[in-house]
mmCIF file of C-alpha atoms and ligand atoms in Angstrom:
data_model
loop_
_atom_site.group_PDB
_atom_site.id
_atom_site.type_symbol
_atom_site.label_atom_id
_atom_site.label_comp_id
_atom_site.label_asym_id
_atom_site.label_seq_id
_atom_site.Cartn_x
_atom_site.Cartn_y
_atom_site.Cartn_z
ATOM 1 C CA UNK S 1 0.000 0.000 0.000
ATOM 2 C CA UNK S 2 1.507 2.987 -1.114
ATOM 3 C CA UNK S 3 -1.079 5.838 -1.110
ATOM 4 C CA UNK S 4 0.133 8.414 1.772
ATOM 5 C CA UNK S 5 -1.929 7.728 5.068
ATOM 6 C CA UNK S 6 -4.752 9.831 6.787
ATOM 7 C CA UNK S 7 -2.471 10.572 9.222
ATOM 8 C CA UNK S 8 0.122 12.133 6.764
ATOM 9 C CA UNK S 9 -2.229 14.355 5.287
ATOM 10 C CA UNK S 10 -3.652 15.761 8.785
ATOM 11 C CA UNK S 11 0.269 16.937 8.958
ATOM 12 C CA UNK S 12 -0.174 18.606 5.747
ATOM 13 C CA UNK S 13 -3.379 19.968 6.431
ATOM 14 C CA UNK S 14 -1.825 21.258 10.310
ATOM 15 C CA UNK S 15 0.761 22.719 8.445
ATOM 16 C CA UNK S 16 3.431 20.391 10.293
ATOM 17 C CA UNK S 17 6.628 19.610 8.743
ATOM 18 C CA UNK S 18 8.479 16.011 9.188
ATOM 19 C CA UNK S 19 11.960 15.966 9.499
ATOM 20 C CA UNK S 20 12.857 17.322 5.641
ATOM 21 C CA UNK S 21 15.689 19.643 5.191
ATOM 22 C CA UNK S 22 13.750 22.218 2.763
ATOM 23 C CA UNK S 23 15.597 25.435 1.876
ATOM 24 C CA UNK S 24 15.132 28.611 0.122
ATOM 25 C CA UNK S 25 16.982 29.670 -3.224
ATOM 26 C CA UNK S 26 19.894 27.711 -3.507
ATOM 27 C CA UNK S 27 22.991 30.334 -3.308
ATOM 28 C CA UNK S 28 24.940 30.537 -6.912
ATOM 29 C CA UNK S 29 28.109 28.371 -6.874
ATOM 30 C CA UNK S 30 30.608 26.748 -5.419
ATOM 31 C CA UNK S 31 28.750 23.654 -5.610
ATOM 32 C CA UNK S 32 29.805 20.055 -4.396
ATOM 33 C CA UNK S 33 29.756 17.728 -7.471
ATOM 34 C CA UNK S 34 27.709 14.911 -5.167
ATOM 35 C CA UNK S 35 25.947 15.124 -2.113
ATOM 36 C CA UNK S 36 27.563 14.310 1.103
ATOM 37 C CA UNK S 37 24.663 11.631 1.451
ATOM 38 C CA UNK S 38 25.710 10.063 -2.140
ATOM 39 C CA UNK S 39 21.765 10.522 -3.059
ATOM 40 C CA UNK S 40 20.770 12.562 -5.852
ATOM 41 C CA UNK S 41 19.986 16.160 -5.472
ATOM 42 C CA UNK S 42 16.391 17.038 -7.200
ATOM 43 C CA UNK S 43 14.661 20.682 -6.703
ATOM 44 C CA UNK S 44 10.988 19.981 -6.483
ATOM 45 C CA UNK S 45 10.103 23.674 -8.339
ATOM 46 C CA UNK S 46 6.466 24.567 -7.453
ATOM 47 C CA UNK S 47 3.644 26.918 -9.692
ATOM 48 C CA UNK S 48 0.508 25.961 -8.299
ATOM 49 C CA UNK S 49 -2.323 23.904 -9.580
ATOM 50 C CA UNK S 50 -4.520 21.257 -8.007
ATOM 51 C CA UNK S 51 -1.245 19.229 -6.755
ATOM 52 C CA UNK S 52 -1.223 22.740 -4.319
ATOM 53 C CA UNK S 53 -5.073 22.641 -3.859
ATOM 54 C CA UNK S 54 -6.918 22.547 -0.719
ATOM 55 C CA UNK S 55 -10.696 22.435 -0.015
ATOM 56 C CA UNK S 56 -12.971 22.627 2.672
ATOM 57 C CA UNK S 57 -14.706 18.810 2.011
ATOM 58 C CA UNK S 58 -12.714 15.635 1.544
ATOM 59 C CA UNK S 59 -15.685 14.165 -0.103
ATOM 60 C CA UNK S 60 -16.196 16.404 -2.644
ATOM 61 C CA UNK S 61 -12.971 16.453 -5.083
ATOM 62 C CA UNK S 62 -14.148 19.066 -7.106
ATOM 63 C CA UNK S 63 -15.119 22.058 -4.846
ATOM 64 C CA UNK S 64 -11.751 23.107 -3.479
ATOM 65 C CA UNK S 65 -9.288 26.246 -4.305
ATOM 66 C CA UNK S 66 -6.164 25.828 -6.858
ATOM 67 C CA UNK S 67 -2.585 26.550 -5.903
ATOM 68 C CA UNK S 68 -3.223 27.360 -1.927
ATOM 69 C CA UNK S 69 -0.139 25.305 -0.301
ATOM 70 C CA UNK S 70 3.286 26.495 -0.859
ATOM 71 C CA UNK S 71 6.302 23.818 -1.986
ATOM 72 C CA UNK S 72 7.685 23.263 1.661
ATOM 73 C CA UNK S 73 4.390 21.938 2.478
ATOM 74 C CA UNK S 74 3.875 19.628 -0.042
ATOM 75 C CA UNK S 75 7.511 18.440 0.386
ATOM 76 C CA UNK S 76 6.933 18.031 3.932
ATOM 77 C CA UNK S 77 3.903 15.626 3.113
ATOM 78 C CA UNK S 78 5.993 13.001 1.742
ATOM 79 C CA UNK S 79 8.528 11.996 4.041
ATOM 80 C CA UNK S 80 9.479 9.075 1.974
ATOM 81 C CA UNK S 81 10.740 11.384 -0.488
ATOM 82 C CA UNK S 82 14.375 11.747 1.494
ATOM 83 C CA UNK S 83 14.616 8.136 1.277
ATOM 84 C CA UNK S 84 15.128 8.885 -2.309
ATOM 85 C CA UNK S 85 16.660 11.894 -3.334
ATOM 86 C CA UNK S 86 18.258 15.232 -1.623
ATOM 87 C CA UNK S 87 15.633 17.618 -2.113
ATOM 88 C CA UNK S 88 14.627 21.433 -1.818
ATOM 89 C CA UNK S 89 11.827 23.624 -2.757
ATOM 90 C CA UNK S 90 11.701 26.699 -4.976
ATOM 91 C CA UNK S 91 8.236 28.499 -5.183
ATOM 92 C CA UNK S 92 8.193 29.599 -8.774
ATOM 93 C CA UNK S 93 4.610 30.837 -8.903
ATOM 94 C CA UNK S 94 1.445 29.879 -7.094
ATOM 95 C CA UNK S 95 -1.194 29.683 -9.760
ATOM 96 C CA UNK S 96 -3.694 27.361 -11.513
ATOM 97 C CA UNK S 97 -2.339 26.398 -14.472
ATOM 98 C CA UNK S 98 -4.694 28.190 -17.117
ATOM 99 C CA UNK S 99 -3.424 31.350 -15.662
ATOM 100 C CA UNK S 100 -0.518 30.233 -17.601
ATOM 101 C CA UNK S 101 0.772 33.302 -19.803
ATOM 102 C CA UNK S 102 3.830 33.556 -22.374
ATOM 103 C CA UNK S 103 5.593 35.351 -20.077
ATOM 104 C CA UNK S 104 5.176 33.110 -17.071
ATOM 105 C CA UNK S 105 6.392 30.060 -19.530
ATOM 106 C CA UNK S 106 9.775 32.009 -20.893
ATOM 107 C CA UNK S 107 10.379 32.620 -16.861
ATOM 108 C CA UNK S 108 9.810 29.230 -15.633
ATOM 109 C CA UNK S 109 11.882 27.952 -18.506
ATOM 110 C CA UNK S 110 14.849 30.432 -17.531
ATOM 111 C CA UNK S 111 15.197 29.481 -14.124
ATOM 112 C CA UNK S 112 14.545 25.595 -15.109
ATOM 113 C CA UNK S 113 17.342 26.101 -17.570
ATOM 114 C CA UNK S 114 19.810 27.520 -14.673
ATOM 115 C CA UNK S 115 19.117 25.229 -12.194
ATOM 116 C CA UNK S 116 20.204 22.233 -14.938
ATOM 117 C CA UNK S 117 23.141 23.611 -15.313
ATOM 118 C CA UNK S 118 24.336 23.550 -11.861
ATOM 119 C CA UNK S 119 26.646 21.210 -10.446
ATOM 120 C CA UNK S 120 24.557 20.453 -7.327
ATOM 121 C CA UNK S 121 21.549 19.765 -9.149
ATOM 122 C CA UNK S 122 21.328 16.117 -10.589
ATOM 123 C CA UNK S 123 17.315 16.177 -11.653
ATOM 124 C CA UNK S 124 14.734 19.037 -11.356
ATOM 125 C CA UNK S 125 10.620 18.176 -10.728
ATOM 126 C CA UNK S 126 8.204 21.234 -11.779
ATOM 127 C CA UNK S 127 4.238 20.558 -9.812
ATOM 128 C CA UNK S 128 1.865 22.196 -12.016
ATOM 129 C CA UNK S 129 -1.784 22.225 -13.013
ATOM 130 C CA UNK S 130 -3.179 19.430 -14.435
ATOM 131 C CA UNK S 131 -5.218 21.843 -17.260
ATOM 132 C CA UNK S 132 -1.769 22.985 -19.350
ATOM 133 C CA UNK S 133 1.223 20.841 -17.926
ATOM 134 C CA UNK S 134 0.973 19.522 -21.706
ATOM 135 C CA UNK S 135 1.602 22.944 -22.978
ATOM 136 C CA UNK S 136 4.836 23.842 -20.105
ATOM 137 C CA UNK S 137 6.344 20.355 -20.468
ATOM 138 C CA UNK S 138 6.557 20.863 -24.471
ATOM 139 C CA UNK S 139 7.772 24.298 -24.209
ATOM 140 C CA UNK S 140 10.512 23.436 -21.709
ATOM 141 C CA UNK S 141 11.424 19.904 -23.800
ATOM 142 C CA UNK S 142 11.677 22.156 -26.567
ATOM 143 C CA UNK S 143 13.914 25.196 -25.114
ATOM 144 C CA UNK S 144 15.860 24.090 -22.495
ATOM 145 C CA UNK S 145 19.108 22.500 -23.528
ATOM 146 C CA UNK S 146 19.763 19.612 -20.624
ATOM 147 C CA UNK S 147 19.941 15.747 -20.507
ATOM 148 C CA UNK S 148 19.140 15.950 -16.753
ATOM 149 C CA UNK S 149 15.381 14.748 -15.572
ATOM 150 C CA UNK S 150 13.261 17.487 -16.212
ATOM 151 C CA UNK S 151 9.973 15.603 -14.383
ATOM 152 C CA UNK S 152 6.322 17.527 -14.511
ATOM 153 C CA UNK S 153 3.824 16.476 -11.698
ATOM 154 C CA UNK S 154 0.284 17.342 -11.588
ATOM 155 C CA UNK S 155 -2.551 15.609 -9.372
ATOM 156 C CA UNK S 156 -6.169 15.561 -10.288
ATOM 157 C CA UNK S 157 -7.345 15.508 -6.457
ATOM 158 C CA UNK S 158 -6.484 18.287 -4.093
ATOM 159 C CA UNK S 159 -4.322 17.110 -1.118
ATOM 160 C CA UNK S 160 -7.388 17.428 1.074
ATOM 161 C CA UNK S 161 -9.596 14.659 -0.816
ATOM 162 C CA UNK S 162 -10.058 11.257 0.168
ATOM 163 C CA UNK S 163 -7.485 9.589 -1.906
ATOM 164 C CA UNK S 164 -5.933 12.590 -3.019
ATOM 165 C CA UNK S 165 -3.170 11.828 -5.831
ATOM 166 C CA UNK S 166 -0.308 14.176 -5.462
ATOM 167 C CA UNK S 167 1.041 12.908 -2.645
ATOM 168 C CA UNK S 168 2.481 9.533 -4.801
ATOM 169 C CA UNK S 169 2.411 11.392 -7.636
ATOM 170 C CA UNK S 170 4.978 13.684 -6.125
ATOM 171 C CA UNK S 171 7.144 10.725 -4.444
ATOM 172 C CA UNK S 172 7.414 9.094 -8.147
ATOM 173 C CA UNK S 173 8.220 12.199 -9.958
ATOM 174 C CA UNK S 174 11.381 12.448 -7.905
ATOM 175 C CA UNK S 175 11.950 9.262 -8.100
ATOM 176 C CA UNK S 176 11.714 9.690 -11.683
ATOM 177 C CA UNK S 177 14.330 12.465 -11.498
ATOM 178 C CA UNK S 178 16.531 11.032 -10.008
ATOM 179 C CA UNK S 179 16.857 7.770 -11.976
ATOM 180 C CA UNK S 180 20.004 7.832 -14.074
ATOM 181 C CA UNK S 181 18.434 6.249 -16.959
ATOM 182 C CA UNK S 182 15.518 8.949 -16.940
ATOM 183 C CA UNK S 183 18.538 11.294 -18.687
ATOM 184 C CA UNK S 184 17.893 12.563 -22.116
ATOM 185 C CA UNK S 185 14.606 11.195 -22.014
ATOM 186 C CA UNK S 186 13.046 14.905 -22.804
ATOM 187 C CA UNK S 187 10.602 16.317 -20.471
ATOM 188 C CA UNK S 188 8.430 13.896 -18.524
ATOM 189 C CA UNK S 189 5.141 13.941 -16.779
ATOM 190 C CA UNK S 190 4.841 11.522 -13.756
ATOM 191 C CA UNK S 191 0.749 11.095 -13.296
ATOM 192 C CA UNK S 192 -1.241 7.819 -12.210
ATOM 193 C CA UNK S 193 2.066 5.477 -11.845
ATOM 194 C CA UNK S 194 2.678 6.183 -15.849
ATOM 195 C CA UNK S 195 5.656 8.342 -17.221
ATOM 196 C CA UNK S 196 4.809 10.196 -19.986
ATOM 197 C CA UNK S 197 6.547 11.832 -22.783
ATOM 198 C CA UNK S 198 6.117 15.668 -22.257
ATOM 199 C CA UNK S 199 5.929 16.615 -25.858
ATOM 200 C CA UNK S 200 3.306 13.510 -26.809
ATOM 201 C CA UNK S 201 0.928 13.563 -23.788
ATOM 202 C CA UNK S 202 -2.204 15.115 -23.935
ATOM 203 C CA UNK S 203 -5.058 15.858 -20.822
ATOM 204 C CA UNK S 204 -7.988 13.674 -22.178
ATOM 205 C CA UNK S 205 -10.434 13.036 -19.159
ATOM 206 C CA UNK S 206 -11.230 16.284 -16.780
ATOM 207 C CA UNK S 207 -12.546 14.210 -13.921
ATOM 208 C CA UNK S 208 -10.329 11.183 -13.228
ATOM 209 C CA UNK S 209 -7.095 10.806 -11.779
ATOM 210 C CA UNK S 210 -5.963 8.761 -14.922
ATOM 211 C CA UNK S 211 -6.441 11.602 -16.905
ATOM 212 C CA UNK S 212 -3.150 11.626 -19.605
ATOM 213 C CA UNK S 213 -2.814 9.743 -22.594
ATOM 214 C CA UNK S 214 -0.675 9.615 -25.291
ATOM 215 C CA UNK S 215 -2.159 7.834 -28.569
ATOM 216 C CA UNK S 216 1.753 6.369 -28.904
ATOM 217 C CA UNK S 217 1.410 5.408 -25.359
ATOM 218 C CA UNK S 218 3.872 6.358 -21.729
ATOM 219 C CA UNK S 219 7.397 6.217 -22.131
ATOM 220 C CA UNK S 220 7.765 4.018 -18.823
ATOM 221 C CA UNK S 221 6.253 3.370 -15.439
ATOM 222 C CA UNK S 222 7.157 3.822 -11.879
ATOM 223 C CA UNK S 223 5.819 0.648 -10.057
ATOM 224 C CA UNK S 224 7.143 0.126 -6.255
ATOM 225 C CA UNK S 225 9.813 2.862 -6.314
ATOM 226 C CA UNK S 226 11.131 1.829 -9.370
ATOM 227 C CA UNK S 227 11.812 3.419 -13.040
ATOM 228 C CA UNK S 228 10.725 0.999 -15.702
ATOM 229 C CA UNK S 229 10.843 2.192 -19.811
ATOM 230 C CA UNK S 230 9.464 0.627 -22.780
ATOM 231 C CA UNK S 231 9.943 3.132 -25.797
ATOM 232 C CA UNK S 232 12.155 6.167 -26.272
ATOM 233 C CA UNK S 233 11.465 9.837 -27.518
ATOM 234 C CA UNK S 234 12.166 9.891 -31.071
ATOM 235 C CA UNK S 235 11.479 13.437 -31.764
ATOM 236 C CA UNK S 236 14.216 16.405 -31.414
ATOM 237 C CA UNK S 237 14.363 18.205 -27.637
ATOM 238 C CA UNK S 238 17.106 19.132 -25.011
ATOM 239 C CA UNK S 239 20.432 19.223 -25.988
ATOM 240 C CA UNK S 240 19.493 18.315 -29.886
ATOM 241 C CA UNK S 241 16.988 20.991 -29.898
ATOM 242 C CA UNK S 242 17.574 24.128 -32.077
ATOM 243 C CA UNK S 243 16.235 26.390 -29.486
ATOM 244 C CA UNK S 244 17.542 27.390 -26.385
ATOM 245 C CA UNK S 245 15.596 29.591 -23.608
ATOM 246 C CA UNK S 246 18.727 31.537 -23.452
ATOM 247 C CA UNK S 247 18.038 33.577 -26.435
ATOM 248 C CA UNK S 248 14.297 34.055 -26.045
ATOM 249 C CA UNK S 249 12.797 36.430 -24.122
ATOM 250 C CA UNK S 250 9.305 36.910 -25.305
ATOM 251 C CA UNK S 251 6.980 34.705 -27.486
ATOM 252 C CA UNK S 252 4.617 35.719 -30.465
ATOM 253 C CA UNK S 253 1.208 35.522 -30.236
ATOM 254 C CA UNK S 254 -0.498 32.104 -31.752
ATOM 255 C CA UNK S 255 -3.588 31.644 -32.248
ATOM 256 C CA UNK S 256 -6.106 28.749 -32.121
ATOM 257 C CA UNK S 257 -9.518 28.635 -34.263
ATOM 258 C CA UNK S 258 -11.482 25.590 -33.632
ATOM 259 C CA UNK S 259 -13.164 23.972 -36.579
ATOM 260 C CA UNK S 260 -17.042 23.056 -36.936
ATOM 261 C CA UNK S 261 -19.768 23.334 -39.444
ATOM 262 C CA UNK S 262 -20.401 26.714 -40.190
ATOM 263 C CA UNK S 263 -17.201 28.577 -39.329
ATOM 264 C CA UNK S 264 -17.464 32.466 -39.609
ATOM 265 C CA UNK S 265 -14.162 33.817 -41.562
ATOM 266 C CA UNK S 266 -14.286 36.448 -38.604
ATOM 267 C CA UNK S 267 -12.592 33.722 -36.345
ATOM 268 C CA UNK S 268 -9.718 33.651 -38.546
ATOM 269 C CA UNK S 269 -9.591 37.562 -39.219
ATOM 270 C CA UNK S 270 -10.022 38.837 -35.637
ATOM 271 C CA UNK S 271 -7.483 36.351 -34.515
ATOM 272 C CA UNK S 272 -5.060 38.388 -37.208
ATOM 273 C CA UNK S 273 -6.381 41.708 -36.315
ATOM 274 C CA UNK S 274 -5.669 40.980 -32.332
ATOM 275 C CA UNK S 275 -1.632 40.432 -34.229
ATOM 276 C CA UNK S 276 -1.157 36.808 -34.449
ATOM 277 C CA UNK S 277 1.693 35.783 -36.090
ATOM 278 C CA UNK S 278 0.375 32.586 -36.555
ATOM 279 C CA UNK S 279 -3.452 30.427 -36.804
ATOM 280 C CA UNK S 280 -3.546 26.882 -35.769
ATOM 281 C CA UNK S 281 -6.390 25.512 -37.675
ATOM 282 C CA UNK S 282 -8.323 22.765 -35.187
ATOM 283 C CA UNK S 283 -10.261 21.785 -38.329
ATOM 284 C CA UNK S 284 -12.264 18.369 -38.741
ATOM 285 C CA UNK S 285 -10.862 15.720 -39.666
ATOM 286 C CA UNK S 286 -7.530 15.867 -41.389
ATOM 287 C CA UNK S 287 -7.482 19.503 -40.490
ATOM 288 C CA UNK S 288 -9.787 19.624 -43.223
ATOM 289 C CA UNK S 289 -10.772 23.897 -44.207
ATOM 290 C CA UNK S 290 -14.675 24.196 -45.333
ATOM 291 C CA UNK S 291 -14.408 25.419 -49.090
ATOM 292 C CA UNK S 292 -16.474 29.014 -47.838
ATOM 293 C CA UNK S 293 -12.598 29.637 -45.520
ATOM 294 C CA UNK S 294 -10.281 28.711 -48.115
ATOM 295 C CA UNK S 295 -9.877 31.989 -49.510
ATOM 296 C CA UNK S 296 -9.711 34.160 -46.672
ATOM 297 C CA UNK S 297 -6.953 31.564 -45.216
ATOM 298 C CA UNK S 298 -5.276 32.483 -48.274
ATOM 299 C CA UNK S 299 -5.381 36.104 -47.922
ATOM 300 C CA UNK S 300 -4.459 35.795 -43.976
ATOM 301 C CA UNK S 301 -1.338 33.647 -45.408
ATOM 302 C CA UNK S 302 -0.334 36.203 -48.149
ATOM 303 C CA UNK S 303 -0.354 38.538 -45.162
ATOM 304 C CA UNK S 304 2.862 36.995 -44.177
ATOM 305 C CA UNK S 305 0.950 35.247 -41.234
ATOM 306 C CA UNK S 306 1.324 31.326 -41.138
ATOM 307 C CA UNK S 307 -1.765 28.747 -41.610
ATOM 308 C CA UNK S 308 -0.926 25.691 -39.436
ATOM 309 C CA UNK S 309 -3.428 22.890 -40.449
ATOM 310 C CA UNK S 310 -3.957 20.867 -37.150
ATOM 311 C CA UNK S 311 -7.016 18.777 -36.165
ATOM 312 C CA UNK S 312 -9.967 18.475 -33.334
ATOM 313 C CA UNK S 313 -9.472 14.776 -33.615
ATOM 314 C CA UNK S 314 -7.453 13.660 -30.196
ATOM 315 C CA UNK S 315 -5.504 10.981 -32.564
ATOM 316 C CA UNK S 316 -4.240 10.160 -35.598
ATOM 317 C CA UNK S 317 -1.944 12.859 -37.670
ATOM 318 C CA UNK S 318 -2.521 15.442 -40.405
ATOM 319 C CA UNK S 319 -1.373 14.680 -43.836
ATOM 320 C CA UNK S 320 -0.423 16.911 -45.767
ATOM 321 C CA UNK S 321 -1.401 18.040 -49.365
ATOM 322 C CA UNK S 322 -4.530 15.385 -49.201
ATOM 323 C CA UNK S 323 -7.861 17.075 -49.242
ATOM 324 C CA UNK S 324 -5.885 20.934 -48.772
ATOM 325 C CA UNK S 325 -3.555 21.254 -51.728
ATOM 326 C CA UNK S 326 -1.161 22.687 -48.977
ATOM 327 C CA UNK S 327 2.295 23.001 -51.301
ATOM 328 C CA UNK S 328 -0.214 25.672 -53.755
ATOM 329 C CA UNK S 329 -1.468 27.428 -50.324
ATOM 330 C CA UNK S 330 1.738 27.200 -48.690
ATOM 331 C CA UNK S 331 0.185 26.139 -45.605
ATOM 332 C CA UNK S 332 1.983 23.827 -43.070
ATOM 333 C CA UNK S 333 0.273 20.824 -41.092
ATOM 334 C CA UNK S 334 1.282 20.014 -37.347
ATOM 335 C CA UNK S 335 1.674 16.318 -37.995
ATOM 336 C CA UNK S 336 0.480 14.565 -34.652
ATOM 337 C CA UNK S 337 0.406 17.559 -32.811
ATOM 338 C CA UNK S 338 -2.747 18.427 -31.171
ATOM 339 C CA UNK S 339 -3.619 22.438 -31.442
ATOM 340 C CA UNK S 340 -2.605 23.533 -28.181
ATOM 341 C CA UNK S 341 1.052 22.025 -28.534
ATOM 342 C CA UNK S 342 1.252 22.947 -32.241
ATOM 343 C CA UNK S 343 0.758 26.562 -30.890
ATOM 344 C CA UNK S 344 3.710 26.224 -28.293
ATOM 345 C CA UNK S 345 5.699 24.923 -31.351
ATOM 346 C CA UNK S 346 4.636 27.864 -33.880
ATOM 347 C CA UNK S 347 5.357 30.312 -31.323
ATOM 348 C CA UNK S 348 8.831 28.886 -30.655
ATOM 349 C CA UNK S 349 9.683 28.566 -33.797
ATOM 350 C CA UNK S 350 8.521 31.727 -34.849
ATOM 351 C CA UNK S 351 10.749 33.238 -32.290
ATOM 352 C CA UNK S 352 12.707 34.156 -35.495
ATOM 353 C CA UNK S 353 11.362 34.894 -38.904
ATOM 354 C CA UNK S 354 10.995 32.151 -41.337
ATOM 355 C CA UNK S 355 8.951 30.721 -44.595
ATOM 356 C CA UNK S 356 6.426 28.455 -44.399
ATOM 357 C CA UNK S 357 8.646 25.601 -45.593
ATOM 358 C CA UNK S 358 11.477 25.711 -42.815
ATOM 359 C CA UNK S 359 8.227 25.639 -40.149
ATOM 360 C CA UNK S 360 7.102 23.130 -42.228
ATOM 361 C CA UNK S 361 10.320 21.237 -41.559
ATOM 362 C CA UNK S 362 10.239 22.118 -37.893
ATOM 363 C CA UNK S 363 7.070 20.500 -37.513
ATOM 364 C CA UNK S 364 8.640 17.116 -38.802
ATOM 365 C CA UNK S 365 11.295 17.015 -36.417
ATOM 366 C CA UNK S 366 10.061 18.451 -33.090
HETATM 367 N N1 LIG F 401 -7.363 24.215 -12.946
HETATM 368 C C1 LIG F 401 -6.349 23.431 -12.304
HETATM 369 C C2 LIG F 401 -4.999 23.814 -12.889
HETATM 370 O O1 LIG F 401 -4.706 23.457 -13.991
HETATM 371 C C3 LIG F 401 -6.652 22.001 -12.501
HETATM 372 C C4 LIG F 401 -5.630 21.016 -11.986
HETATM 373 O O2 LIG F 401 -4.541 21.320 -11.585
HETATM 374 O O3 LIG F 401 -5.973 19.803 -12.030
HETATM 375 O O4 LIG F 401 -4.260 24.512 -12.234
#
């Protein structure tokens, strides 16, 4: 039995802290190349979300207040954390998690970028909401340039339900980061015993604790304390990435039109007029655009803005040039990504100028 006990949470909940060394800030360098205690040295970085929830009613999940306890708290919950790794807290931000704004994602990717490039810091763990982890843990897979475990944790559950999740979810994340063979894995995301690939995993249920799912399936498991893997990333990130955090310090806007019967061209043009430097198109389908849209697509892309054909559908992939002649539009598909994490590519990769055919390329390899 694994699942923290009642009488661990009533220490969270009284706001008592078992015997945890948690810190502040780390100080900048010198820093000892191992730990005096030979375990691995994780920082659990905290921005909010349910994982930092607390409500009034253990029985009802759902009524309870987003990012309410700060890191040290929901370090001290978990004794069985130091049994694993050296760890301290850093309180990034203390929000729920479609707060989320550009800026908040270049500044969590900064300091997550620093701290891997410390000597003292073997594997770093990020809690988050569960609503847009998908979105952070692609941006930072994308931009910051590390082989070290870079481990998202989320919970479903506030730590004040019956069978709250964060509590294990928490205690395998680390555990996740500080595995040796969790190392140039990409970003992760440690939920429900799975580990998932950060770029490829996707929130698909809003009310269950097993709530992410990747159509190519979890990279691994933790089962009993342990790391287990069964595929590898195959897609660019970290240290192969083309993109580094260090030389971006602001994001263009991207925007995201979702596709139905009877679109409204004003979707597309307001989403231009409010400067978007780029439209994801969540069309049907295969991305598919309703005849009545293909021309004003065409005169948003001669605007020098970029038409990025993604779909509504959770699985599959867009082809390209199939039903959207998109060579003669010069229009680019997202391949398998879904909108939301074809928009965190776009805006990445339109960090710099470039024609529709390099993004095209970008959204092959990434
Ligand atoms: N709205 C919350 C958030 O994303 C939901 C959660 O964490 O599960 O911050």
């Amino acid at each position: 039995m694994r699942r923290p006990s009642a009488a661990l949470l009533a220490l969270l909940l009284a706001g008592v802290s078992p015997a945890i060394a948690l810190e502040g800030p780390a100080p900048a360098a010198p820093a000892a190349p191992v730990a005096a205690s030979g375990k691995p040295r994780v920082v659990i970085v905290a921005t909010g979300g349910t994982i930092a929830g607390a409500g009034a009613d253990a029985a009802n999940s759902a009524t309870y207040q987003a990012a309410k306890v700060p890191v040290d708290k929901l370090i001290a919950a978990v004794p069985a954390i130091a049994g694993v790794a050296e760890v301290r807290g850093e309180q990034a931000f203390q929000i729920a998690s479609e707060s989320f704004t550009n800026a908040q994602l270049v500044d969590l990717a900064k300091k997550v970028s620093a701290l891997a490039k410390r000597d003292d810091v073997d594997g770093i763990v990020i809690t988050h909401g569960t609503d847009t982890v998908e979105e952070t843990a692609y941006f930072l897979d994308l931009v910051v340039k590390t082989d070290k475990p870079i481990v998202m944790v989320a919970s479903m559950r506030p730590s004040t339900a019956i069978s709250a999740d964060g509590a294990l979810n928490l205690l395998d994340a680390v555990t996740v980061a500080a595995a040796k063979d969790s190392r140039a894995k990409g970003v992760l995301l440690t939920m429900n015993d799975e580990i998932q690939a950060g770029r490829d995993t996707t929130k698909r249920v809003n009310i269950k604790p097993s709530a992410f799912f990747s159509q190519w399936g979890p990279l691994g498991m933790v089962v009993e304390g342990k790391t287990y893997w069964f595929r590898a990333p195959v897609k660019r990130h970290g240290t192969a990435s083309e993109f580094d955090i260090d030389t971006i310090d602001a994001l263009p806007e991207v925007a995201i039109v979702y596709g139905s019967g009877n679109m409204h061209p004003e979707a597309y043009t307001s989403a231009v007029a409010g400067g978007a430097k780029a439209i994801i198109h969540a069309g049907t389908g295969n991305g598919s655009v309703a005849g009545y849209l293909v021309d004003t697509l065409k005169d948003i892309r001669a605007k020098g803005v970029q038409i990025i054909r993604s779909s509504r559908v959770g699985d599959g992939f867009v082809l390209r040039n199939a039903e959207q002649p998109d060579d003669t539009y010069d229009w680019v598909v997202a391949h398998d990504l879904n909108p939301q994490k074809a928009k965190i590519l776009a805006a990445v990769a339109l960090t710099k100028p470039r024609d529709a055919k390099d993004l095209q390329r970008i959204f092959w390899e990434y």
